[in-house]
Coordinates of C-alpha atoms in Angstrom, one line a residue:
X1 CA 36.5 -9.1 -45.8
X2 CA 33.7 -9.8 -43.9
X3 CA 29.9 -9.5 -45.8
X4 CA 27.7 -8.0 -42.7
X5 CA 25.1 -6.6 -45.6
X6 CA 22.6 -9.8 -44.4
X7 CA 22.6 -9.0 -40.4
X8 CA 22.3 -5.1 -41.3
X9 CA 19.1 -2.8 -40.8
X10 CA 19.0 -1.0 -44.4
X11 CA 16.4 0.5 -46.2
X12 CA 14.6 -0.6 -49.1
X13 CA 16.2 2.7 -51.4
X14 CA 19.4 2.3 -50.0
X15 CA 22.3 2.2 -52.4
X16 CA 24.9 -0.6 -52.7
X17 CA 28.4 0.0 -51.5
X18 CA 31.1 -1.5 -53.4
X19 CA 33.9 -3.5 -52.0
X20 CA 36.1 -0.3 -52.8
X21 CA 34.0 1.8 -50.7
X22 CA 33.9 -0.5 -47.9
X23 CA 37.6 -0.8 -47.8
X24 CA 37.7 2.9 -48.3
X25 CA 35.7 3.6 -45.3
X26 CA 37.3 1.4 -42.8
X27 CA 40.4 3.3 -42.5
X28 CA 41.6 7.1 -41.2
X29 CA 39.7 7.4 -38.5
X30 CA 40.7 9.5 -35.7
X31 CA 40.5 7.9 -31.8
X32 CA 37.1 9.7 -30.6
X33 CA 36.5 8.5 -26.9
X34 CA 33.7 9.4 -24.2
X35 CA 35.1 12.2 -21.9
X36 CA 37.1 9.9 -19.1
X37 CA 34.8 11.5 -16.2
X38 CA 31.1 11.0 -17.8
X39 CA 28.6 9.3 -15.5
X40 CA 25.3 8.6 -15.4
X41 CA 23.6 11.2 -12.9
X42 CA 22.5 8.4 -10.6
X43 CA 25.4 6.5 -10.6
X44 CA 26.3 6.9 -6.8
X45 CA 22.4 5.8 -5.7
X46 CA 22.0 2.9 -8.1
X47 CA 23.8 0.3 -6.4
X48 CA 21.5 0.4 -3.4
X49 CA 18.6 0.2 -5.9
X50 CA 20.2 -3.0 -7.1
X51 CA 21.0 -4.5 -3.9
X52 CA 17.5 -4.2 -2.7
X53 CA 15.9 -5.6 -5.3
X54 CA 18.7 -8.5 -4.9
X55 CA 17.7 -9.0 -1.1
X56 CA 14.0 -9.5 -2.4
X57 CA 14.5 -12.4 -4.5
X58 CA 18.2 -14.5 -3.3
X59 CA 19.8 -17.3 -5.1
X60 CA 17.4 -16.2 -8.3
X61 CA 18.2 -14.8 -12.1
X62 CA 16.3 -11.5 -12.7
X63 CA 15.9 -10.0 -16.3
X64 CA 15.5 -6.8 -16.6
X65 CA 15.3 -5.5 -20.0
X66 CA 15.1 -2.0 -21.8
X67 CA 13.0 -2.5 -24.5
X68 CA 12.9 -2.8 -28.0
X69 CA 11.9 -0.2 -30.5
X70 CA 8.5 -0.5 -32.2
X71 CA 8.4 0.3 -36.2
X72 CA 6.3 3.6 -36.7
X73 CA 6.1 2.8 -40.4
X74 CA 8.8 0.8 -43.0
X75 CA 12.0 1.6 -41.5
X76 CA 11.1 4.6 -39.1
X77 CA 11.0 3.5 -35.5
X78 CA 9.0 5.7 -33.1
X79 CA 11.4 7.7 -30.4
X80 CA 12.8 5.3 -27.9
X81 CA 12.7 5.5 -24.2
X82 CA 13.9 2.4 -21.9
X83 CA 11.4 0.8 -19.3
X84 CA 11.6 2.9 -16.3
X85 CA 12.8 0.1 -14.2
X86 CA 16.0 -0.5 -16.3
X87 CA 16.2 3.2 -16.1
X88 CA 15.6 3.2 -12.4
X89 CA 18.1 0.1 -11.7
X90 CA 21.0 1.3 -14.3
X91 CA 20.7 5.0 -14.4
X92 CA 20.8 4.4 -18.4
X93 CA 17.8 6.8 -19.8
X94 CA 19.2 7.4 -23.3
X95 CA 17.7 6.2 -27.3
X96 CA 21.0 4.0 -27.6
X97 CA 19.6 1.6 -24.5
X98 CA 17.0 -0.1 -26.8
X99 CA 17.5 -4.1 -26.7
X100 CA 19.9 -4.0 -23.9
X101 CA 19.0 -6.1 -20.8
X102 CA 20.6 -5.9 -17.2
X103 CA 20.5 -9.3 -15.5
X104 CA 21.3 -10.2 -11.4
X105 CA 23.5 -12.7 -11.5
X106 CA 23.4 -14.7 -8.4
X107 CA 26.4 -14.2 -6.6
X108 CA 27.1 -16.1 -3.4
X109 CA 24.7 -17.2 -0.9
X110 CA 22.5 -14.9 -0.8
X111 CA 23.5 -11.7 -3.3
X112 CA 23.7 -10.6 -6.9
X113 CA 26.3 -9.4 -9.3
X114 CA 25.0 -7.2 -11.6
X115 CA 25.9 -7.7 -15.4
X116 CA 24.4 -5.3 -18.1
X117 CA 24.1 -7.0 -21.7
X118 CA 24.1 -4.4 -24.6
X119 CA 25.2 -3.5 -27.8
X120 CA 28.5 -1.6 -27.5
X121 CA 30.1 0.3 -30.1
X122 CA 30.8 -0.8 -33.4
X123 CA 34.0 -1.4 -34.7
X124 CA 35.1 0.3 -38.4
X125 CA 37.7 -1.9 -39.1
X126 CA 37.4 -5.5 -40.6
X127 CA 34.4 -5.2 -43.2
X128 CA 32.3 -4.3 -40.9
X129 CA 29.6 -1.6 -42.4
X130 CA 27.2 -1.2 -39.4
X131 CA 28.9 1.9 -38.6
X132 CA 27.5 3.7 -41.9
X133 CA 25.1 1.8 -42.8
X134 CA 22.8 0.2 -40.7
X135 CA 19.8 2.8 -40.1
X136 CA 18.4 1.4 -36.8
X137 CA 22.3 1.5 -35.1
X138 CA 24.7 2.9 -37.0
X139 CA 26.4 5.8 -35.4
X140 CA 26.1 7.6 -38.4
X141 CA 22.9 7.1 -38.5
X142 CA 21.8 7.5 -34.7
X143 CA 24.4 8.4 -32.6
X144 CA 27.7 7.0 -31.0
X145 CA 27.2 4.4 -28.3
X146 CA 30.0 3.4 -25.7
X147 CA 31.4 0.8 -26.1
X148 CA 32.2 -1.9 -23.0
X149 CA 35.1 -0.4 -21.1
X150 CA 32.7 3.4 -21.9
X151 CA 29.5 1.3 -20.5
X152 CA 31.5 0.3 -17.4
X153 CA 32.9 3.2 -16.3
X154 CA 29.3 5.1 -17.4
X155 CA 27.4 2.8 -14.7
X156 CA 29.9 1.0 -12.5
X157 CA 28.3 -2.0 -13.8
X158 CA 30.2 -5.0 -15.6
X159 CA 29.0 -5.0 -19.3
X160 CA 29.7 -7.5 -21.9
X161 CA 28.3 -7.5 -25.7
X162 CA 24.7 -8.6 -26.0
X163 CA 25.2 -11.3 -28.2
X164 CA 26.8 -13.6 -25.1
X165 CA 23.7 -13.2 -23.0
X166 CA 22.7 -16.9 -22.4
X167 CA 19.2 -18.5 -21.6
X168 CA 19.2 -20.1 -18.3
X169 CA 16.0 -19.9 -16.3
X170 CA 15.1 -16.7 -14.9
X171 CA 12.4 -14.0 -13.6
X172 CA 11.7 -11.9 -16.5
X173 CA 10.8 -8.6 -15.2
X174 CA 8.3 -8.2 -18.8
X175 CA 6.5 -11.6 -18.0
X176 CA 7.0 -12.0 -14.2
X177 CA 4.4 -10.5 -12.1
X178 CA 6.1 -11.1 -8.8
X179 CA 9.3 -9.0 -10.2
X180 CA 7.0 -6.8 -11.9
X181 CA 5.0 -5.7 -7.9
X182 CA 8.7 -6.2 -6.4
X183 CA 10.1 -3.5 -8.9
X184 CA 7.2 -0.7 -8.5
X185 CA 7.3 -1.4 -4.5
X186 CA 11.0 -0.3 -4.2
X187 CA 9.9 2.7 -5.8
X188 CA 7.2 3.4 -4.0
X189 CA 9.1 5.5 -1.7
X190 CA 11.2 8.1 -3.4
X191 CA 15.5 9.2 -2.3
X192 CA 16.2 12.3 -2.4
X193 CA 17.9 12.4 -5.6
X194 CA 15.0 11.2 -7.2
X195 CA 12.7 14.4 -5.3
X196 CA 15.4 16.5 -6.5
X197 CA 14.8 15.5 -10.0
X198 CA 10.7 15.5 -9.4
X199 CA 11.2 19.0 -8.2
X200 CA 13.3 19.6 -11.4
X201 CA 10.7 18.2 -13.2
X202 CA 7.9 20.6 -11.7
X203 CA 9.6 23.6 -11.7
X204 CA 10.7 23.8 -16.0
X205 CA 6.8 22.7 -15.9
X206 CA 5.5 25.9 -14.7
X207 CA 8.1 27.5 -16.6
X208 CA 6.0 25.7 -19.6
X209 CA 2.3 26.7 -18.3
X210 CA 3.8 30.5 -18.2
X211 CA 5.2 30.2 -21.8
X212 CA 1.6 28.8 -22.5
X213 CA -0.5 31.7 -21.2
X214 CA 2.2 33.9 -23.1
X215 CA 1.2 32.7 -26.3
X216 CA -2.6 32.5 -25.3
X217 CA -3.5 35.6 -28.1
X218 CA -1.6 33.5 -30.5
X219 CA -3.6 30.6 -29.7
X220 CA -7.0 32.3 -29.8
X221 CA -6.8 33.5 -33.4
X222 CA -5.6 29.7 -34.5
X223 CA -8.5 27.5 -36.0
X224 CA -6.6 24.8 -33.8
X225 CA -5.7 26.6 -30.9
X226 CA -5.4 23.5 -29.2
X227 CA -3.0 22.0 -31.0
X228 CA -0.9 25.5 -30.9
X229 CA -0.9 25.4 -26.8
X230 CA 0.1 21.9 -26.8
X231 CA 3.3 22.8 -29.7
X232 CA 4.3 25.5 -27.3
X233 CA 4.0 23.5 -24.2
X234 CA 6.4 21.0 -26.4
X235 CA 8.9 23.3 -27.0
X236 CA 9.6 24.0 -23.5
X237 CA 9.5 20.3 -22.9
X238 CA 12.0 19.3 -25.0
X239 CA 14.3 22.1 -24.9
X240 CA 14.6 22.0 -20.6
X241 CA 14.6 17.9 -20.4
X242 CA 13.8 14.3 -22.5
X243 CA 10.4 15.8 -23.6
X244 CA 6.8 15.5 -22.5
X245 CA 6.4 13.1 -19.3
X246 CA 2.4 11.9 -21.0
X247 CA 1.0 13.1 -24.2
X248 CA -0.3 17.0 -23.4
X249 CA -4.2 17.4 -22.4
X250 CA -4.8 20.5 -24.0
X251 CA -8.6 20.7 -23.6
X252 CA -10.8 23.9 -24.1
X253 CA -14.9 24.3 -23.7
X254 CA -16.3 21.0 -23.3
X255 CA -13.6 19.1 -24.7
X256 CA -12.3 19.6 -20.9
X257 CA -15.1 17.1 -19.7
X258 CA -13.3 14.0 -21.8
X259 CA -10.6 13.1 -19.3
X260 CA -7.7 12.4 -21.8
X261 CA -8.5 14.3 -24.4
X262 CA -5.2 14.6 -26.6
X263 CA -6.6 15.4 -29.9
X264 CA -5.9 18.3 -29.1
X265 CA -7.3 20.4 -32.4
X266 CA -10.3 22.2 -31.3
X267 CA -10.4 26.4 -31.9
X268 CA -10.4 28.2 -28.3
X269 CA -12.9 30.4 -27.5
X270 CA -12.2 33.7 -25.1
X271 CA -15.8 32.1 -22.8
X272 CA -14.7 29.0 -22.2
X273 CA -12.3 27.5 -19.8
X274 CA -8.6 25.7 -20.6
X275 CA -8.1 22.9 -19.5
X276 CA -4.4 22.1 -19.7
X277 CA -2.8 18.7 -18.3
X278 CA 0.8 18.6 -19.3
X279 CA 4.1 17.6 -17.6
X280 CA 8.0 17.7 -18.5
X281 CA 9.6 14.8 -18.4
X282 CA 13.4 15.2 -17.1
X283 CA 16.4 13.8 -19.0
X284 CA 16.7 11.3 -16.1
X285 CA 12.9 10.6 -17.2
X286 CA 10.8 11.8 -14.4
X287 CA 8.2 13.5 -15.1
X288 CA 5.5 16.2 -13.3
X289 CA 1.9 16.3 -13.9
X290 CA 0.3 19.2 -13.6
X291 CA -3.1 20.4 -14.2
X292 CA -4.7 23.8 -14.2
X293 CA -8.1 25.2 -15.4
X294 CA -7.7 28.4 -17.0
X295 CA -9.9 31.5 -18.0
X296 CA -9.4 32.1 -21.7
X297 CA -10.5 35.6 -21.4
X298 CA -8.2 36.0 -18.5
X299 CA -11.3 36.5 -15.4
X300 CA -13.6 33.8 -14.3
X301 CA -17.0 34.1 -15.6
X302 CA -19.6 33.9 -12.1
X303 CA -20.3 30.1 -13.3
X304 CA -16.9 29.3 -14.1
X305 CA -15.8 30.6 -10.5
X306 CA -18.4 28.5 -9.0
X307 CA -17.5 25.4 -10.5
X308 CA -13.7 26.3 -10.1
X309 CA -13.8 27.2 -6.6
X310 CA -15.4 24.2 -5.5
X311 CA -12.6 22.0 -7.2
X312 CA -10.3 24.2 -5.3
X313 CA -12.5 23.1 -1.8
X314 CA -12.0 19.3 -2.6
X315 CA -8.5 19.7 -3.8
X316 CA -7.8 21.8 -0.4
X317 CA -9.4 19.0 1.6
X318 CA -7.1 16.3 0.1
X319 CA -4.2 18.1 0.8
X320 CA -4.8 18.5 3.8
X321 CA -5.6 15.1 4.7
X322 CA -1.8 14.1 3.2
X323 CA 0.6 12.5 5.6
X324 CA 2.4 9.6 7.3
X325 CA 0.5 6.6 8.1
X326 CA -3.0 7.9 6.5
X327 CA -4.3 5.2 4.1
X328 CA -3.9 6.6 0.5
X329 CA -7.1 7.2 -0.1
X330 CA -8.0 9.1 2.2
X331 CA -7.3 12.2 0.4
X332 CA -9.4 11.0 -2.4
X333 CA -12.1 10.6 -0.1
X334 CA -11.9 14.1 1.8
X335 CA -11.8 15.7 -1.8
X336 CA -14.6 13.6 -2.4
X337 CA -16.8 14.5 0.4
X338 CA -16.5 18.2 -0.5
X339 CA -17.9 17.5 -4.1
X340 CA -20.8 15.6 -3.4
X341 CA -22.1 18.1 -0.9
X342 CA -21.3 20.7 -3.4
X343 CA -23.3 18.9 -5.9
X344 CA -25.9 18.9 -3.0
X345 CA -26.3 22.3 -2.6
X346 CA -26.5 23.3 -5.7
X347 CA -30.0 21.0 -6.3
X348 CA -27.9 18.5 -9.0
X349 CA -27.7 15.9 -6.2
X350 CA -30.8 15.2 -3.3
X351 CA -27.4 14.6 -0.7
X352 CA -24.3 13.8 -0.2
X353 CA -24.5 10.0 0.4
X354 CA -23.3 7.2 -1.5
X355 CA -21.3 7.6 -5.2
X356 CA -23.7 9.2 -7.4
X357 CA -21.5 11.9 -7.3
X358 CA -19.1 10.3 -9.4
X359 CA -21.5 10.8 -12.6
X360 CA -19.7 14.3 -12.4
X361 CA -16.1 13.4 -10.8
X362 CA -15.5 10.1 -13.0
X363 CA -11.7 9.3 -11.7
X364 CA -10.1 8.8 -8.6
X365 CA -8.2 12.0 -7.7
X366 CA -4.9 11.3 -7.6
X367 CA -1.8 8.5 -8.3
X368 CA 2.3 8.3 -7.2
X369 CA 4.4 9.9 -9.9
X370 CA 8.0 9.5 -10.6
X371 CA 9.8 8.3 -13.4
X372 CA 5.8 7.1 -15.1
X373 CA 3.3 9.7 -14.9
X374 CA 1.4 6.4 -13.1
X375 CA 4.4 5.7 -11.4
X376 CA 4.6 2.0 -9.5
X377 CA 1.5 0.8 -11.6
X378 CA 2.4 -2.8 -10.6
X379 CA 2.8 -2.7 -7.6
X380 CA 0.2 -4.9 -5.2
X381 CA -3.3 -3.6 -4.1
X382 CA -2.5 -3.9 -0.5
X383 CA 1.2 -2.0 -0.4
X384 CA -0.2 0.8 -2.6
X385 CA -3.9 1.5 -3.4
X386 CA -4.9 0.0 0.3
X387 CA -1.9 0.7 1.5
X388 CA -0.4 3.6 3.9
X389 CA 1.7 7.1 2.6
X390 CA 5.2 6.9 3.6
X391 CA 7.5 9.7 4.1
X392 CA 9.2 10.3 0.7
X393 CA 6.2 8.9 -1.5
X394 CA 5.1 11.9 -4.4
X395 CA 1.9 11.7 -5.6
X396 CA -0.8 13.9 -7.1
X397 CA -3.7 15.5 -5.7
X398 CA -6.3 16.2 -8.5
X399 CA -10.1 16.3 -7.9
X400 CA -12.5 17.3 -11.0
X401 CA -15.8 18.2 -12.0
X402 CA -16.8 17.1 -15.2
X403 CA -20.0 18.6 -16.1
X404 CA -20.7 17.3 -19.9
X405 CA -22.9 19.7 -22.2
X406 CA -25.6 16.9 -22.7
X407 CA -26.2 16.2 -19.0
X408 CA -30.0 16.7 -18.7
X409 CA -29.0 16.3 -14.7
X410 CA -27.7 19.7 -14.8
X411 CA -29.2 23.1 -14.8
X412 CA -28.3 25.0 -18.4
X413 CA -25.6 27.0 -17.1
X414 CA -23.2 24.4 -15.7
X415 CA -23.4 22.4 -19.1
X416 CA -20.0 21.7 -20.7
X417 CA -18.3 23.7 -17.7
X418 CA -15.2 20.7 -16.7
X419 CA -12.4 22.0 -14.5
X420 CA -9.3 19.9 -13.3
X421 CA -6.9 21.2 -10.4
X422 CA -3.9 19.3 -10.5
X423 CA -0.6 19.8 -8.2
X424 CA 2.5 17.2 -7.3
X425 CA 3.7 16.9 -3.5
X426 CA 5.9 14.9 -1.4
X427 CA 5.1 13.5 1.7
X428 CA 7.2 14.8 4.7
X429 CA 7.7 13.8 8.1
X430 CA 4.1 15.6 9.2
X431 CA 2.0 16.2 5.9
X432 CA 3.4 17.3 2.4
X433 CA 5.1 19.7 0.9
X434 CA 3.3 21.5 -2.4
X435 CA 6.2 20.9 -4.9
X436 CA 4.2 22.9 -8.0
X437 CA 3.4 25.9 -5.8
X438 CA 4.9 28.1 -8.2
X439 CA 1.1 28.1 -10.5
X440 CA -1.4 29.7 -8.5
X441 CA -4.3 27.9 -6.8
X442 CA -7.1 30.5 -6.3
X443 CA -9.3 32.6 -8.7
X444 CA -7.4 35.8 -7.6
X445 CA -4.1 34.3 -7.8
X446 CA -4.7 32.9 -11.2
X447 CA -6.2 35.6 -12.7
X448 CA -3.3 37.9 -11.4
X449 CA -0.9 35.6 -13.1
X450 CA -2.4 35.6 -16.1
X451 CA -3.1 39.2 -16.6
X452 CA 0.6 40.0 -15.3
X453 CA 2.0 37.5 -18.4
X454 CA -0.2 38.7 -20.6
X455 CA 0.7 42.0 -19.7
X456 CA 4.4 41.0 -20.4
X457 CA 3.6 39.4 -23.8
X458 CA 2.2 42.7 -24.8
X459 CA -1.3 41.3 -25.1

């Protein structure tokens, strides 16, 4: 009999099994395959994925790993999700994928075969105890994986065991810049299975911000109120796909003016404003992002609606300067514009020219989304940032005001007033298409909404 008790993840207080046990618990086990017709959702638009990124780099290796899981504490790992450009190039999304690699063999003069290194199933025969008893990939312990001939027919990929993948010389997509821009450009532009599963992502999203504004009386009478938007928020999240897309901004009062505030434990208050910044993330792994600014007595307050509705002007104004062949940030610029003369009417600025404005706005307003909440973070300045929108491109249009409750700049009343409007859209063939207009936009429409839940919730 084999001893695998060196090579096996076990925890400090785990017991020792006896060579009677281990004989016992190789045997009298009934055949449990993977249902013959499982495949990966993506499995008929992933070979073009591959064969793209092929054409971009010919005669070369390319590594493309997963990931590996990162200890939370002792023998606790935190949750696993794989790199999204394994996930993109594999259509692999699961906890199981962690360590596993996908490599582009070169393949003729010019293309790639693609082989996919992982750790299959294990076998319960032969001594071996990794079944039961390792923690970090035993199937008791974590969950079947395939095994080769599974993996195959799962991706249409050729897999073999992890263990064989060799070290020749390669581009290592965690340490290679140049694969690192070449894999965010490819998806720069989305298919339109991947807008399918953006729109998918949107839509159980604003199922989420309507469960939110449900529980808002429950929230209100919590000494973290905060942290009680953000579990319910959760719940929808990880019942409808993989969980949250970004860790939930779930800001209220002047807690809204810290941009990624994820604390998350502050008491809400039925005069302030919520500010909630939260997205489902698919069990594909793409994810929406959406914010909206809410009334936590359910009606605007004159200041609040001031401050709101001139959000609403730059956001409307960046919209509406979305489509083919405009630089990207142009739309950041038109939002712009609109909040610095705001600003200037209001006395807080002299005018509208140059950036001072930005001691109130702080961020660009807006960034591509897909499977990252920042999707295509790598790719280079000049094909994204100063670069052109494309038909199929999703992105985010989100101007803010930021008006912290120190700022001598500012009359009292606008002190530690922040509000953040926040929608996803796709570019079409002559502008874009509003893919999160299912939340309300305007002052009437939200406040309609949220008395007609509330109303519904028996609040």
């Amino acid at each position: 009999m084999t001893d695998t008790s060196s090579r096996l993840n076990i925890g400090s207080h785990d017991l020792p099994v006896s060579a009677e046990l281990s004989r016992f618990m190789a045997g009298n086990w009934a055949a449990s395959p993977l249902p013959a017709a499982a495949r990966v959702p993506s499995y008929a638009v992933t070979p073009a994925r591959r064969a793209r990124l092929s054409a971009r780099f010919p005669g070369e290796r390319l590594l493309v790993p997963a990931g590996e899981l990162a200890v939370r504490s002792n023998d606790a790992d935190f949750r696993f999700r794989p790199h999204s450009a394994y996930a993109w190039l594999t259509g692999l999304t699961g906890e199981d994928q962690a360590g596993h690699v996908l490599v582009l063999e070169p393949s003729g003069p010019h293309g790639h075969e693609a082989v996919l290194y992982l750790r299959p199933r294990s076998s319960r025969a032969n001594g071996n105890q990794e079944f039961f008893r390792d923690r970090r990939y035993g199937e008791f312990w974590v969950g079947r994986r395939p095994d080769l001939a599974e993996a195959e027919r799962l991706t249409g990929i050729r897999c073999a065991h992890l263990d064989t993948l060799g070290e020749p010389p390669a581009r290592h997509a965690a340490t290679d810049p140049e694969l690192a821009a070449a894999l965010s450009e490819l998806r720069l532009v989305k298919d339109a299975w991947e807008v399918d599963q953006l729109q998918l992502a949107v839509d159980h999203t604003a199922a989420g911000f309507e469960d939110v504004v449900r529980a808002l009386p429950q929230a209100l009478a919590h000494p973290r109120g905060e942290r009680w938007i953000e579990g319910v928020f959760g719940l929808r999240a990880r019942a409808e796909g993989n969980g949250t897309g970004y860790n939930t901004i779930a800001a209220s009062g002047a807690h809204a003016g810290i941009l990624h505030w994820i604390h998350n434990d502050g008491r809400l208050n039925r005069d302030e404003l919520l500010l909630l910044d939260a997205g489902v993330e698919t069990d594909t792994l793409y994810t929406a992002d959406i914010t909206r600014t809410l009334p936590l007595s359910g009606r605007f307050s004159p200041v609040q609606r001031q401050v709101y509705e001139l959000v609403l002007a730059a956001q409307d104004a960046g919209i509406a300067a979305l489509r083919p062949g405009a630089s990207f940030g142009d739309f950041h610029r038109a939002g712009m514009r609109v909040i610095a003369e705001g600003l200037a009417e209001w006395g807080v600025l002299k005018n509208a020219e140059g950036d001072l404005h930005r001691r109130y706005s702080l961020c660009s307003s807006g960034h591509m989304l897909g499977l990252d909440v920042h999707d295509c973070a790598k790719a280079r300045a000049e094909t994204y940032l100063e670069g052109v929108l494309e038909e199929g491109q999703v992105l985010t249009v989100e101007p803010g005001l930021y008006l912290q409750p120190d700022d001598e700049t500012l009359p009292a009343e606008l002190r530690g007033v922040s509000v953040r409007i926040e929608d996803d859209l796709v570019i079409t063939a002559d502008g874009a298409r509003l893919m999160s207009g299912a939340l309300p936009r305007t002052v009437a429409g939200v406040e309609e909404w949220m008395g007609t839940l509330l109303d519904s919730a028996g609040a």
